[in-house]
XYZ file of C-alpha atoms in Angstrom:
343
model
C -13.167 18.970 20.526
C -14.821 15.549 21.794
C -12.105 13.031 23.312
C -10.167 10.265 21.809
C -12.726 7.013 23.668
C -9.628 4.399 24.230
C -10.153 0.830 25.081
C -6.673 -0.264 26.916
C -6.548 -4.079 26.452
C -3.713 -4.973 29.355
C -4.159 -3.578 32.367
C -0.070 -4.002 33.312
C 2.301 -1.634 33.213
C 2.233 -0.627 29.398
C -1.692 0.248 29.394
C -1.362 1.668 32.738
C 0.625 4.471 31.872
C -0.813 4.646 28.471
C -3.921 5.148 29.919
C -2.059 7.493 32.283
C -0.619 9.921 29.350
C -3.576 9.645 27.567
C -5.843 10.770 30.339
C -3.894 13.674 31.625
C -3.476 15.469 28.462
C -6.734 15.665 27.968
C -7.000 14.464 25.244
C -8.174 10.914 25.647
C -10.546 9.679 28.037
C -10.320 5.759 29.181
C -13.671 4.167 27.632
C -12.514 0.275 28.697
C -10.084 -1.897 30.089
C -9.898 -5.155 28.913
C -7.595 -7.721 30.986
C -8.105 -11.521 32.356
C -6.585 -10.931 35.836
C -9.262 -9.035 38.132
C -6.657 -7.752 40.658
C -5.550 -5.443 37.277
C -8.895 -4.723 36.407
C -9.619 -3.511 40.069
C -6.370 -1.326 40.041
C -7.774 0.626 36.371
C -11.311 0.530 38.157
C -10.196 2.734 41.247
C -8.213 4.815 38.256
C -10.937 4.970 35.441
C -14.479 4.530 37.868
C -16.141 5.148 34.409
C -14.576 2.451 31.902
C -16.118 -0.490 31.183
C -14.411 -3.775 32.576
C -13.499 -7.432 31.184
C -11.600 -10.149 30.174
C -13.435 -10.339 26.593
C -11.642 -8.642 24.296
C -14.534 -8.617 21.412
C -16.798 -8.221 23.573
C -15.717 -4.817 24.889
C -14.540 -3.749 21.181
C -18.255 -3.943 20.798
C -19.583 -2.446 23.482
C -17.413 0.676 23.877
C -17.178 1.468 20.254
C -13.094 3.282 20.540
C -11.671 5.869 18.432
C -8.501 3.717 19.997
C -7.638 0.681 20.845
C -4.375 0.095 23.157
C -2.600 -3.361 22.565
C -0.504 -4.009 25.470
C -0.723 -7.236 26.050
C 0.200 -10.746 25.687
C 2.843 -10.390 22.319
C 1.298 -13.483 21.146
C -2.145 -11.483 20.505
C -1.076 -8.428 19.446
C -1.747 -9.312 15.820
C -5.634 -10.610 15.977
C -6.206 -7.693 18.280
C -4.775 -5.115 16.268
C -6.718 -6.318 12.907
C -9.908 -7.129 15.148
C -9.665 -3.214 16.321
C -8.675 -1.840 12.581
C -11.155 -3.565 11.071
C -13.952 -1.421 12.960
C -12.611 1.438 12.674
C -10.209 2.151 15.316
C -6.660 3.731 15.463
C -4.424 0.733 17.056
C -1.580 2.365 19.288
C 0.570 -1.197 19.544
C 2.744 -1.866 22.561
C 6.169 -3.426 20.987
C 6.698 -6.074 19.377
C 4.226 -5.529 16.951
C 3.283 -8.604 16.089
C 5.490 -11.689 16.676
C 5.885 -13.050 12.736
C 6.241 -11.460 10.002
C 2.546 -12.811 8.259
C 1.156 -11.275 11.033
C 3.342 -8.162 10.576
C 1.532 -8.340 6.941
C -1.701 -8.955 8.705
C -1.699 -5.572 10.396
C -0.579 -3.576 7.456
C -2.596 -4.869 4.664
C -5.670 -3.991 7.284
C -4.010 -0.855 8.262
C -4.935 0.337 4.685
C -7.777 -1.366 4.406
C -9.473 0.890 6.736
C -7.274 3.997 6.397
C -6.466 3.969 9.984
C -3.590 4.804 12.519
C -0.790 2.162 13.427
C 1.866 3.431 15.187
C 4.288 0.737 16.886
C 4.858 1.778 20.381
C 8.926 1.695 21.143
C 9.278 4.343 24.013
C 13.358 3.803 24.375
C 13.323 5.966 21.125
C 11.914 8.600 23.123
C 14.208 8.678 26.418
C 18.101 9.862 27.308
C 20.135 8.989 25.969
C 19.356 6.930 23.069
C 17.411 9.146 21.630
C 19.543 12.104 21.772
C 22.295 9.866 20.722
C 20.838 8.513 17.873
C 19.474 12.075 16.628
C 23.441 12.822 16.951
C 24.337 10.175 14.663
C 21.756 10.775 12.199
C 22.681 14.414 11.955
C 25.907 13.218 10.862
C 27.668 14.085 14.020
C 29.723 11.155 14.697
C 30.584 10.992 10.426
C 29.718 7.708 9.097
C 28.169 5.163 11.188
C 30.266 1.754 10.126
C 29.230 0.197 13.536
C 26.332 -0.088 15.827
C 25.438 -1.753 19.094
C 22.852 -2.448 21.234
C 22.233 -4.497 24.895
C 19.281 -5.760 26.653
C 20.522 -6.891 29.596
C 17.544 -7.313 32.132
C 17.955 -10.151 35.088
C 14.053 -11.221 34.365
C 13.745 -13.685 36.486
C 11.459 -12.391 39.442
C 8.824 -12.525 36.227
C 10.134 -15.802 35.240
C 9.397 -17.169 39.187
C 5.997 -18.169 39.963
C 6.713 -16.780 43.401
C 8.784 -13.447 41.889
C 7.857 -10.169 42.723
C 6.828 -8.977 39.135
C 5.356 -12.499 37.459
C 4.130 -12.232 34.851
C 2.219 -15.760 34.039
C 1.936 -15.225 30.285
C 5.650 -14.888 29.704
C 6.879 -18.154 30.495
C 3.313 -20.078 29.149
C 4.786 -23.826 27.482
C 2.502 -22.985 24.771
C 3.141 -19.240 24.061
C 5.721 -17.552 26.189
C 7.568 -14.672 25.230
C 10.169 -14.892 22.651
C 12.811 -12.385 24.508
C 14.867 -11.602 21.339
C 11.366 -10.104 19.851
C 9.904 -9.075 23.200
C 12.975 -7.056 24.469
C 15.619 -7.108 22.168
C 13.309 -5.246 20.250
C 14.040 -2.148 22.171
C 17.602 -1.401 20.950
C 16.804 -2.723 17.436
C 14.483 -0.438 16.641
C 17.326 1.812 18.458
C 19.832 0.530 15.899
C 17.562 0.395 12.597
C 16.469 4.132 13.753
C 19.800 5.315 13.717
C 21.935 3.580 10.940
C 18.205 4.385 8.473
C 19.502 1.706 5.746
C 17.763 -1.854 5.280
C 19.252 -5.115 6.774
C 20.366 -7.037 3.953
C 21.773 -10.107 6.147
C 21.202 -11.400 10.052
C 23.403 -14.525 11.214
C 22.416 -14.888 14.901
C 23.107 -17.757 18.038
C 21.092 -18.660 21.442
C 20.778 -21.032 24.466
C 19.220 -21.327 27.262
C 21.303 -22.151 30.092
C 20.248 -19.726 32.915
C 16.120 -19.645 33.867
C 14.984 -23.601 34.192
C 11.303 -22.228 34.141
C 11.616 -20.381 31.139
C 10.216 -22.401 28.386
C 12.372 -20.837 25.516
C 16.225 -19.674 24.898
C 17.339 -16.936 26.986
C 20.860 -15.894 25.389
C 21.040 -14.613 22.186
C 23.138 -12.894 19.862
C 22.534 -11.022 16.464
C 24.590 -10.218 13.805
C 23.522 -7.603 11.128
C 25.121 -6.370 7.953
C 23.708 -3.622 6.263
C 22.810 -2.060 2.800
C 24.758 0.453 3.130
C 27.810 -1.021 4.262
C 27.621 -0.303 7.746
C 27.175 -3.708 10.653
C 25.844 -4.160 13.907
C 25.666 -6.469 16.708
C 23.004 -7.223 19.294
C 23.058 -9.343 22.754
C 19.723 -9.730 24.648
C 20.335 -11.555 27.497
C 16.932 -12.338 30.069
C 18.895 -14.626 32.091
C 21.435 -12.992 33.645
C 22.426 -11.646 37.065
C 22.109 -7.686 36.761
C 20.787 -4.974 34.383
C 22.967 -3.771 31.843
C 20.537 -1.146 29.476
C 21.331 1.941 31.218
C 25.058 2.857 33.461
C 25.094 -1.257 34.364
C 27.368 -3.816 32.598
C 27.490 -3.418 28.814
C 26.979 -1.003 26.204
C 23.624 0.416 26.923
C 20.435 -0.005 24.628
C 22.519 1.525 21.809
C 26.199 2.286 20.691
C 27.044 4.235 17.873
C 30.864 3.990 16.126
C 31.292 6.040 13.634
C 34.197 7.531 10.886
C 34.394 11.100 13.662
C 33.186 9.969 16.696
C 31.723 7.344 19.314
C 28.794 8.142 21.145
C 28.847 5.111 24.401
C 26.835 5.548 27.290
C 25.344 9.008 26.928
C 28.650 10.320 26.059
C 30.245 11.372 23.211
C 33.965 10.729 22.240
C 36.437 12.324 20.094
C 39.606 11.323 18.977
C 42.333 14.077 20.458
C 38.902 15.787 22.930
C 37.991 14.950 26.305
C 34.819 13.153 26.522
C 31.799 15.086 26.478
C 28.376 14.304 28.276
C 25.567 14.271 26.063
C 23.015 17.115 27.178
C 19.393 15.790 27.747
C 16.598 17.270 26.771
C 13.913 14.383 27.199
C 14.062 13.835 31.510
C 9.943 15.083 31.426
C 9.068 12.161 29.040
C 9.688 9.059 31.647
C 6.652 7.251 32.898
C 6.453 3.919 33.670
C 10.585 4.028 33.103
C 9.732 4.186 29.885
C 8.810 7.085 27.267
C 5.312 6.805 27.421
C 5.186 10.043 28.245
C 6.227 11.675 24.967
C 5.123 8.623 22.430
C 1.710 9.022 23.686
C 1.772 12.744 22.900
C 2.971 12.152 19.647
C 0.203 9.836 18.675
C -2.106 12.233 19.738
C -0.629 14.589 17.749
C -1.023 11.939 14.879
C -4.653 11.683 15.307
C -5.325 15.264 14.965
C -3.173 15.817 12.263
C -0.453 17.403 13.674
C 2.541 15.147 12.439
C 3.465 12.417 10.395
C 3.263 8.893 12.129
C 6.999 8.854 13.972
C 6.937 4.951 14.242
C 4.929 3.738 11.392
C 3.175 0.059 11.558
C 6.163 -0.886 8.601
C 8.931 0.141 11.015
C 7.944 -2.098 13.723
C 7.538 -4.894 10.731
C 11.363 -4.832 10.277
C 12.324 -5.161 13.703
C 9.821 -8.366 13.578
C 11.376 -9.233 10.457
C 14.875 -8.286 11.670
C 14.179 -11.088 14.472
C 12.760 -13.696 12.201
C 15.795 -14.082 10.382
C 17.707 -14.351 13.650
C 15.519 -17.317 14.754
C 15.702 -18.754 11.544
C 19.804 -18.043 11.120
C 19.878 -19.958 14.496
C 17.786 -23.129 13.062
C 20.041 -23.493 10.199
C 22.886 -22.543 11.402
C 23.036 -20.432 7.935
C 23.073 -16.918 7.104
C 19.414 -15.121 6.590
C 17.988 -12.055 4.766
C 14.801 -10.236 6.017
C 12.058 -9.556 4.828
C 12.089 -5.497 4.167
C 9.166 -3.138 4.460
């Protein structure tokens, strides 16, 4: 069986991790890498000397004729690059967020339907302990009826924003297209919340501010309140201007906390009335690559291409995340609740 030819758009941690897993699995070969920064291309060249390299996405898409495009560059480029890939007949694995507007999500879904290809939204937290296990327990009814869910993205991004920061990423603070941290970071807990509840969001209300990171041209703190069709409520808290981290064992409740009529899932523990808190057994430890769940998400995508499984995170799921975020941003602008479109 011939290998799937991968074009990696974005040589950062996401692109490198996806390439690593695909190549190590043996079903993928890296045909090309696109990145505007030469040091990123040099790093990928050392790893994949056979790969074509360059900073012109359209040119490399034509020249390498890939089977799969991994869209892992700046968020605002995701939609255009994905649609271009689909129009050429390529499959696409799109790093979160799927896009930055609802209109762009529709473009991707339309292009996917017309091309007959597979688009998967790479929401990697679904594959990590304890969030994967907590969501599955809730979906199986092990805490009864879920009445409230919450998730935090508490991430000190100073070193990414500051020009002299150790992890400085210029596009994140670009004045024309800065990364919106609600979309770029808040999509992690939001995806876990939507996956857990499995009910459309009917209303969104949100607040935000910008008080912490002077070099970042957008809001850096958000609180988003969710109302679900099934009656459950939810909350997402996002901050990139804080000091310290809180996605795991740090501040806050982590990426996901689930409150049900018969139990609570919080920080990797199962709480039940009249029982001692129980640690949630880990079954996803071998799936961590680059600090995320790419070790399993990429395998799932290859299995999807092989026809072994259905799409675990279809583009419509990614589109719903973007739609909820768009409703939150509109709520902030209007100071009124908003109803997101549900795909």
